[in-house]
Short mmCIF file of N, CA and C in Angstrom, two decimals:
data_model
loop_
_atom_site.label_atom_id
_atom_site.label_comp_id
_atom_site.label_asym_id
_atom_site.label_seq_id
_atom_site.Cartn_x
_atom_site.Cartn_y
_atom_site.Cartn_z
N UNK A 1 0.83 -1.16 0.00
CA UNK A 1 0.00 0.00 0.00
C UNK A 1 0.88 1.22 0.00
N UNK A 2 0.29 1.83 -1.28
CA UNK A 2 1.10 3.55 -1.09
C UNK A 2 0.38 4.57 -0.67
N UNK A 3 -0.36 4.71 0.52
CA UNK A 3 -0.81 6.02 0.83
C UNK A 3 0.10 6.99 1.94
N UNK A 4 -0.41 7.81 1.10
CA UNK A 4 -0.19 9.36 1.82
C UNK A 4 -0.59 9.67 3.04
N UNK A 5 0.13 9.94 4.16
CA UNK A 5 -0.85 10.81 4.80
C UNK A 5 -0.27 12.22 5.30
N UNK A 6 -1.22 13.31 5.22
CA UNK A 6 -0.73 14.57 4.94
C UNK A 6 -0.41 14.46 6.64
N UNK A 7 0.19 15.55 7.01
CA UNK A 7 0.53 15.73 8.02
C UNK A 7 0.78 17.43 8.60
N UNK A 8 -0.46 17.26 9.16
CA UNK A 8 -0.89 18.48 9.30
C UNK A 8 -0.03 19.62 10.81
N UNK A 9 -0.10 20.73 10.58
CA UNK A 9 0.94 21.45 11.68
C UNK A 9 -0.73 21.73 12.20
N UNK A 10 -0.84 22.33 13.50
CA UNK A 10 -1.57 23.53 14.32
C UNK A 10 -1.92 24.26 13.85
N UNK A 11 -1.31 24.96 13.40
CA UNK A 11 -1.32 26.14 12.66
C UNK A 11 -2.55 26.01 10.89
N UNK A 12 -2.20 25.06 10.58
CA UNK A 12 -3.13 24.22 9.58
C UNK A 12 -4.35 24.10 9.96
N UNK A 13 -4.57 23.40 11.49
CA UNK A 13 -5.93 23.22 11.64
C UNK A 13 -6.59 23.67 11.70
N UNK A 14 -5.98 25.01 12.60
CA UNK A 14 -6.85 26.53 13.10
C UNK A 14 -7.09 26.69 11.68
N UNK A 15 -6.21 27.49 10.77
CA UNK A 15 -6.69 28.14 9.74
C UNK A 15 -7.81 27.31 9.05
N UNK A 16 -7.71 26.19 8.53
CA UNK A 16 -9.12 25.14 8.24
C UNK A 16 -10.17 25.15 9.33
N UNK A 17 -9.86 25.19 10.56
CA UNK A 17 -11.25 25.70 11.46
C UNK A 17 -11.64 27.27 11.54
N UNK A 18 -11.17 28.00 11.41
CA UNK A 18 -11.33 29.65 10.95
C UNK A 18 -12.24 29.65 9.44
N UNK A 19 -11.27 28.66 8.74
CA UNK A 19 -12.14 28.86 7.32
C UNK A 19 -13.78 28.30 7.20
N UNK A 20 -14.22 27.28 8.10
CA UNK A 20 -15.21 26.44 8.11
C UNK A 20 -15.88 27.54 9.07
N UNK A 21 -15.80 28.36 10.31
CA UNK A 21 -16.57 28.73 10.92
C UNK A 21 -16.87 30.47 9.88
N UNK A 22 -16.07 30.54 9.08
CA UNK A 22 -16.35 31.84 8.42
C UNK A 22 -17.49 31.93 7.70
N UNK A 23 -16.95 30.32 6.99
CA UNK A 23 -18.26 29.94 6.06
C UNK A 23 -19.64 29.74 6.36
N UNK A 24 -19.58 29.13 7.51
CA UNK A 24 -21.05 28.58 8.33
C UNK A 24 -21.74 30.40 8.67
N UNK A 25 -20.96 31.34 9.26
CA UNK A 25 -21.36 32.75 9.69
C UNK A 25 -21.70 33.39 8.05
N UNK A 26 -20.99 33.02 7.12
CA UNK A 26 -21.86 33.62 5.53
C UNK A 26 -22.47 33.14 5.37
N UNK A 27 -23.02 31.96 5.40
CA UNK A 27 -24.09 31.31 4.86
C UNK A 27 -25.61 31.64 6.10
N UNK A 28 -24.91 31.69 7.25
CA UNK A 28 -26.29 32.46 8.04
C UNK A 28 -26.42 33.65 7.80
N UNK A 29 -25.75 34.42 7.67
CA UNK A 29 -25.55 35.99 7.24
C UNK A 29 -26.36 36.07 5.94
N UNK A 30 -26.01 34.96 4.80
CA UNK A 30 -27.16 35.21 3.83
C UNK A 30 -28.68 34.24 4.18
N UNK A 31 -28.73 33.50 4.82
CA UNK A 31 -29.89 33.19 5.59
C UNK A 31 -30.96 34.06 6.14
N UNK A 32 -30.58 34.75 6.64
CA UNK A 32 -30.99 36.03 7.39
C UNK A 32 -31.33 37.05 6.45
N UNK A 33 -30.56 37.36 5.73
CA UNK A 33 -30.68 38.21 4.61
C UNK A 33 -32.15 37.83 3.75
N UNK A 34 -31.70 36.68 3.22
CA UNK A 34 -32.98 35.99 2.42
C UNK A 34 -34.31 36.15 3.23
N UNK A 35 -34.56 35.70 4.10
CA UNK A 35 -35.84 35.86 5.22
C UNK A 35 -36.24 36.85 5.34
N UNK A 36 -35.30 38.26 5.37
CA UNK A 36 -35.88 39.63 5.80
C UNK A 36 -36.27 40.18 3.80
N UNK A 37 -35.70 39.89 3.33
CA UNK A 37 -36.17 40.03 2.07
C UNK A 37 -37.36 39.55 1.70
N UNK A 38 -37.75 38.40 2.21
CA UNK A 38 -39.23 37.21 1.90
C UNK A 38 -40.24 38.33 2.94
N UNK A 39 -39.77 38.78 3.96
CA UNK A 39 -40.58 39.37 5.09
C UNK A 39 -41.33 41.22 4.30
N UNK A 40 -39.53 41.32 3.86
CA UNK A 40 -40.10 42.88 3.16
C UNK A 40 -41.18 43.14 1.97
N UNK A 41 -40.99 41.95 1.14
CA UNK A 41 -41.55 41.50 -0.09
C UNK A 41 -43.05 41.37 0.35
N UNK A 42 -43.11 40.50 1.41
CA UNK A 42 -44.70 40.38 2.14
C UNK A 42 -45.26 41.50 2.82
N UNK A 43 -44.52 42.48 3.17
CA UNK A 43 -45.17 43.56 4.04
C UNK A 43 -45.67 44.83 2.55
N UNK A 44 -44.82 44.40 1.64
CA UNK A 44 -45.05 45.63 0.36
C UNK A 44 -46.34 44.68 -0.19
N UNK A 45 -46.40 43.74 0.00
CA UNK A 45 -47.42 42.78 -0.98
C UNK A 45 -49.07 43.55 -0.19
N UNK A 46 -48.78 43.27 1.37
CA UNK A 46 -49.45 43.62 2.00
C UNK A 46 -50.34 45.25 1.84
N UNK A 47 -49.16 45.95 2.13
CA UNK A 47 -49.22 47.26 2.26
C UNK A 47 -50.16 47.39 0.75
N UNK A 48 -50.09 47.22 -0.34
CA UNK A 48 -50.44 47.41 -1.92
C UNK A 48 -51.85 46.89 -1.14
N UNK A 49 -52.16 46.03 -0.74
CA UNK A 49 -53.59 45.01 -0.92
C UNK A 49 -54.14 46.00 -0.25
N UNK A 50 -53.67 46.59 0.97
CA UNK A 50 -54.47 47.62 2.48
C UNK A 50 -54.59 49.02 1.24
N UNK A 51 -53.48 49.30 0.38
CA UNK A 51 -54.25 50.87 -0.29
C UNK A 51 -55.12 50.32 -1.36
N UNK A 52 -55.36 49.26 -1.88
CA UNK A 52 -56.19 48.81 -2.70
C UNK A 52 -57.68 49.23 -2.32
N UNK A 53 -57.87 48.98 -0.62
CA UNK A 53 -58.92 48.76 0.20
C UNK A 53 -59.04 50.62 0.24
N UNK A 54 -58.24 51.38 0.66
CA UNK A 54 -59.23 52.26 0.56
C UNK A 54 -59.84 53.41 -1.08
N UNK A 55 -60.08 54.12 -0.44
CA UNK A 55 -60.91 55.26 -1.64
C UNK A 55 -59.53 55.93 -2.41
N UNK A 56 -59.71 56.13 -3.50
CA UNK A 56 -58.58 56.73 -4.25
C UNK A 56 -58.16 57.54 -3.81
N UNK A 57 -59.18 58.71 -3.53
CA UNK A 57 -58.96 60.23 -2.77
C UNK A 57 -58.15 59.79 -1.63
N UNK A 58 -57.89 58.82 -1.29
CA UNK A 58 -56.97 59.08 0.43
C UNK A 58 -55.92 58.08 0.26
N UNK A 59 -55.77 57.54 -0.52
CA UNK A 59 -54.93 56.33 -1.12
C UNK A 59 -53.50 56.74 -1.20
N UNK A 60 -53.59 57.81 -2.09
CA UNK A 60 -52.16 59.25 -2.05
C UNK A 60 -51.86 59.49 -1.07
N UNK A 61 -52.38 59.74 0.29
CA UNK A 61 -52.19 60.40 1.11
C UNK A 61 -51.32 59.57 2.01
N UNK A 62 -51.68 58.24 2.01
CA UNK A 62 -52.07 57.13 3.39
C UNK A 62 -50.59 56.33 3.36
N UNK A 63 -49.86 56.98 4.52
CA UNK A 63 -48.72 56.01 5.27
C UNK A 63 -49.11 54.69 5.57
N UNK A 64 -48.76 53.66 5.21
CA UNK A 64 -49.43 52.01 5.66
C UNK A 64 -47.94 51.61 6.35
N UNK A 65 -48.36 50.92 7.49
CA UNK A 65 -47.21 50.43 8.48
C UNK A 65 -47.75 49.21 8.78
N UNK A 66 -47.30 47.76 8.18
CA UNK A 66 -47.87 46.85 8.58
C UNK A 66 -46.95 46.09 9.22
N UNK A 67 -47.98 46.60 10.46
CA UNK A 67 -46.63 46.07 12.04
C UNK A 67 -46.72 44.22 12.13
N UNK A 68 -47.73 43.26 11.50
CA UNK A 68 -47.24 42.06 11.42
C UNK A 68 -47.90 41.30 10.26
N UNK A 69 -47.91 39.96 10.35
CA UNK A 69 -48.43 39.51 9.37
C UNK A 69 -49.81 39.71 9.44
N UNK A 70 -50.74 39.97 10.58
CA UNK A 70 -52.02 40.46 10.73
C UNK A 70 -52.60 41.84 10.79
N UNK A 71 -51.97 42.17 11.28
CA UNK A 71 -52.22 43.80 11.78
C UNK A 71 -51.98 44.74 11.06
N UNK A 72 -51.82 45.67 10.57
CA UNK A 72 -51.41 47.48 10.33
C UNK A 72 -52.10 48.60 10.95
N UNK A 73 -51.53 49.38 10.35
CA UNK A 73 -51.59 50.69 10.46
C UNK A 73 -52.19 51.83 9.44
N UNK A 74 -53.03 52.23 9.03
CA UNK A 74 -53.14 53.08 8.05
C UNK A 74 -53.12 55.01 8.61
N UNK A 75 -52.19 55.45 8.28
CA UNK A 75 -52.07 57.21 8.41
C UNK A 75 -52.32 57.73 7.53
N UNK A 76 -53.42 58.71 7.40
CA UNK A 76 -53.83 60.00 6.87
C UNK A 76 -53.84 61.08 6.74
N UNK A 77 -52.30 61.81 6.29
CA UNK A 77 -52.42 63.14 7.13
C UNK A 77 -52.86 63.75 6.48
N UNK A 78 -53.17 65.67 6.67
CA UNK A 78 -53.45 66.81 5.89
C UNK A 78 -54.20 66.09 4.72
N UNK A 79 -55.08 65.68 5.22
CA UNK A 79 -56.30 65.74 3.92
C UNK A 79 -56.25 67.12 3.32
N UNK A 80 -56.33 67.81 3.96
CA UNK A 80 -57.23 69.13 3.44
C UNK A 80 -56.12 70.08 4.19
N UNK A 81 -55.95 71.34 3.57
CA UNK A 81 -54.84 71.94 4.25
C UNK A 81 -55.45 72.49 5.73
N UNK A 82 -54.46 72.53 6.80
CA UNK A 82 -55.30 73.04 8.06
C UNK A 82 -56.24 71.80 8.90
N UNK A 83 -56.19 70.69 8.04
CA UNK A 83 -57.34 69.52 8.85
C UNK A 83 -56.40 69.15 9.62
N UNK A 84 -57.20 67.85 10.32
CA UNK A 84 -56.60 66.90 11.09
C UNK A 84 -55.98 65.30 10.59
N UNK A 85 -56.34 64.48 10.89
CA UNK A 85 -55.53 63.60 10.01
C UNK A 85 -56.55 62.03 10.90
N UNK A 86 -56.50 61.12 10.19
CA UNK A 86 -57.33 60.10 9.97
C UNK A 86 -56.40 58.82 10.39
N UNK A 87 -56.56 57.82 11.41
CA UNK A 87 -55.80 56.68 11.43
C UNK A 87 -56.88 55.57 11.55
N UNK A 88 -56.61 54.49 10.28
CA UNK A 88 -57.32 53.32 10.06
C UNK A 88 -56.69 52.03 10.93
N UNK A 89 -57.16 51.03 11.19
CA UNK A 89 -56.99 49.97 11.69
C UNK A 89 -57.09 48.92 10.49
N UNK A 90 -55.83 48.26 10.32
CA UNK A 90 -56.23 47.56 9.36
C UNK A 90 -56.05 45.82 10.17
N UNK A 91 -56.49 44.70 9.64
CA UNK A 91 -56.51 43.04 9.81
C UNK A 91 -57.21 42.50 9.29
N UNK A 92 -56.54 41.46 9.57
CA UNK A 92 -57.07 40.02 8.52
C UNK A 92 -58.60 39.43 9.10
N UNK A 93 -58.81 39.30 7.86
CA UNK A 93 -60.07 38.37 8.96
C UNK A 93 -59.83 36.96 9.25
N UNK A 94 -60.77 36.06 9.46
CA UNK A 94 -60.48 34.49 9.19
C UNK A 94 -60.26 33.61 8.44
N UNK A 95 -60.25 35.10 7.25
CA UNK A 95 -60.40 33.74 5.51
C UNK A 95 -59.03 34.39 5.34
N UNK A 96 -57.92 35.10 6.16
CA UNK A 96 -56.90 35.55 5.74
C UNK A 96 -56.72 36.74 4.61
N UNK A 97 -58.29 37.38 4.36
CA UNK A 97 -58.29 38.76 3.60
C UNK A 97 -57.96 39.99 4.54
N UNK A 98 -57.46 41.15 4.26
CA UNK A 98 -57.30 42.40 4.82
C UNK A 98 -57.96 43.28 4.58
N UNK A 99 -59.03 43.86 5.83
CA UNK A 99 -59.89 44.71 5.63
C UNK A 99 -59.77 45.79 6.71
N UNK A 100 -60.60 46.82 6.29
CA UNK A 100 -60.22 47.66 7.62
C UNK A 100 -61.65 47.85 8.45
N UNK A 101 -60.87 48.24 9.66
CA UNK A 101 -61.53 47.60 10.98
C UNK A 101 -62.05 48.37 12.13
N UNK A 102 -61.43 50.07 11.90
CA UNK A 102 -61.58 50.65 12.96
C UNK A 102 -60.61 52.16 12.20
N UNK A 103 -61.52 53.50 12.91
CA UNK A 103 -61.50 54.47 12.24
C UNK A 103 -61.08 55.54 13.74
N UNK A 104 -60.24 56.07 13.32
CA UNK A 104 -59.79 57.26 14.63
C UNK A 104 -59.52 58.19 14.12
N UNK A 105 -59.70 59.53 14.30
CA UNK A 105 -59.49 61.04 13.55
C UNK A 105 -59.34 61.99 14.83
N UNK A 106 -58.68 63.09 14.27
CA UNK A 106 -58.19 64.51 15.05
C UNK A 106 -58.90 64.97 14.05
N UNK A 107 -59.06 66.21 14.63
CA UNK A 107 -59.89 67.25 14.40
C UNK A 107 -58.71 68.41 14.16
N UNK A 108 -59.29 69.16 13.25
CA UNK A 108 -57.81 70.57 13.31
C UNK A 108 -57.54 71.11 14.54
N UNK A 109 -58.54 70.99 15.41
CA UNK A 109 -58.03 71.99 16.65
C UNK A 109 -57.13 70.50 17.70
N UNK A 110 -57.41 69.55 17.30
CA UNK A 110 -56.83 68.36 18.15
C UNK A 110 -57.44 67.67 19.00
N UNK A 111 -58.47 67.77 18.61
CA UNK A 111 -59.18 66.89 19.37
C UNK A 111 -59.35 65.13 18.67
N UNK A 112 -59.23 64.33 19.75
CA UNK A 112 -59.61 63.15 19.17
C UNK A 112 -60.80 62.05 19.11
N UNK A 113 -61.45 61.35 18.20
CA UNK A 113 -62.08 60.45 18.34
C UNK A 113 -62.58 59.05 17.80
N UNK A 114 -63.03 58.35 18.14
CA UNK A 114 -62.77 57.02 17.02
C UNK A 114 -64.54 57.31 16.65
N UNK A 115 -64.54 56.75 15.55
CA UNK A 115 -65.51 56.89 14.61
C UNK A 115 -65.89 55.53 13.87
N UNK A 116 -66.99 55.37 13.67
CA UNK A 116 -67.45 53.73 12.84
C UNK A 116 -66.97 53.59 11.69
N UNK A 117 -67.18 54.80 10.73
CA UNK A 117 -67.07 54.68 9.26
C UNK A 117 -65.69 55.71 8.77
N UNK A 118 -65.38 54.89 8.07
CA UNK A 118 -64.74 55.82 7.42
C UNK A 118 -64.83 57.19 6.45
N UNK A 119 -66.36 57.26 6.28
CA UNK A 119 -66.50 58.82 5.96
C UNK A 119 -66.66 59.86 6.76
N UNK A 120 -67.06 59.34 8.25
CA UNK A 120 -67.28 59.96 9.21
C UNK A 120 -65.75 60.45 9.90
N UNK A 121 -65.15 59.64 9.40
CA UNK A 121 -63.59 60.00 10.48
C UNK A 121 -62.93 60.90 9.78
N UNK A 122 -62.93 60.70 7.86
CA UNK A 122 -62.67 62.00 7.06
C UNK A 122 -62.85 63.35 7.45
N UNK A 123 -64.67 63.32 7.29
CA UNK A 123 -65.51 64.23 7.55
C UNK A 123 -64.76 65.23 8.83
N UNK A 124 -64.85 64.05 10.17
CA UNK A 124 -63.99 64.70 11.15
C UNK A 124 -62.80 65.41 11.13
N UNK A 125 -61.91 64.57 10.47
CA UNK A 125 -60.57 64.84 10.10
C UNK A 125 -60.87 66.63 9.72
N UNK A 126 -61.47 66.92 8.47
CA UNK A 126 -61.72 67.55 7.66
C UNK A 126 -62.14 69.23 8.35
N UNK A 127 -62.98 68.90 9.85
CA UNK A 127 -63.58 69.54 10.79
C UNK A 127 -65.31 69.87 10.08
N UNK A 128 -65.65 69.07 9.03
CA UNK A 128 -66.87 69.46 8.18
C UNK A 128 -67.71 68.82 9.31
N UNK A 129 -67.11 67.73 10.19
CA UNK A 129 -68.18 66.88 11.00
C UNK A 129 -67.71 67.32 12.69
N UNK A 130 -68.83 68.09 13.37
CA UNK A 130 -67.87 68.18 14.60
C UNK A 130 -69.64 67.45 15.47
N UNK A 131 -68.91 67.09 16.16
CA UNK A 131 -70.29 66.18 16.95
C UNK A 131 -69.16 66.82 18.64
#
C-alpha cells in the first residue's frame, strides 16, 4: 500500500477551522438576509392590498405600516390643508383577507375620536363633522 498521509501542523488546523466557521457565519448571514427580504416582499405585498382597500382620494395620502403579518396601520395626514388627520386599523379576517376595521381622527383643533365609518372620520378629520 502507497498512501499518503498529509501531516498536518496547528497552525493548519486553526486556519481550516477559521475557514469552516467563516463559512457557516456567511451562509447564516445570507440566511438572514434571504428571510428579511421574503418578510419585506410580504409587508409591500401587503401594504399594496391595504391601499387597494381604501378610496382613491386618500390612497395618495395614506402612510401604511404593517406592524405584522395580521395587523397594520393606516395614516392620513393633511387631507385638506389646516385639517386633522385620519388613522385606520387595518386586519385580517379568518379567511386571511385584509380589511379595515376601525376608524380614529383629530380634528384641526386636536381633538380626538374614534368613529365607525370611514366617511365619518374623514368628515372629522376635515372639521366638516364636529359632533
Amino acid at each position: 500500500m502507497n498512501e499518503k498521509t498529509e501531516t498536518l501542523t496547528l497552525d493548519d488546523l486553526i486556519q481550516r477551522g477559521v475557514a469552516i466557521r467563516e463559512k457557516r457565519i456567511a451562509e447564516e448571514r445570507a440566511r438572514i438576509a434571504a428571510e428579511e427580504r421574503a418578510r419585506e416582499i410580504g409587508r409591500d405585498k401587503d401594504a399594496r392590498t391595504i391601499r387597494d382597500l381604501l378610496p382613491s382620494s386618500l390612497a395618495d395620502y395614506a402612510q401604511i405600516d404593517v406592524l405584522s403579518w395580521q395587523h397594520a396601520y393606516v395614516h392620513v395626514r393633511q387631507i385638506f390643508p389646516r385639517a386633522g388627520s385620519v388613522k385606520i386599523y387595518a386586519a385580517k379576517d379568518r379567511s386571511g383577507q385584509w380589511a379595515l376595521c376601525g376608524y380614529e381622527a383629530t380634528n384641526p383643533s386636536g381633538y380626538y375620536l374614534s368613529l365607525p365609518t370611514l366617511e365619518e372620520a374623514v368628515a372629522y378629520a376635515s372639521g366638516a363633522l364636529e359632533i
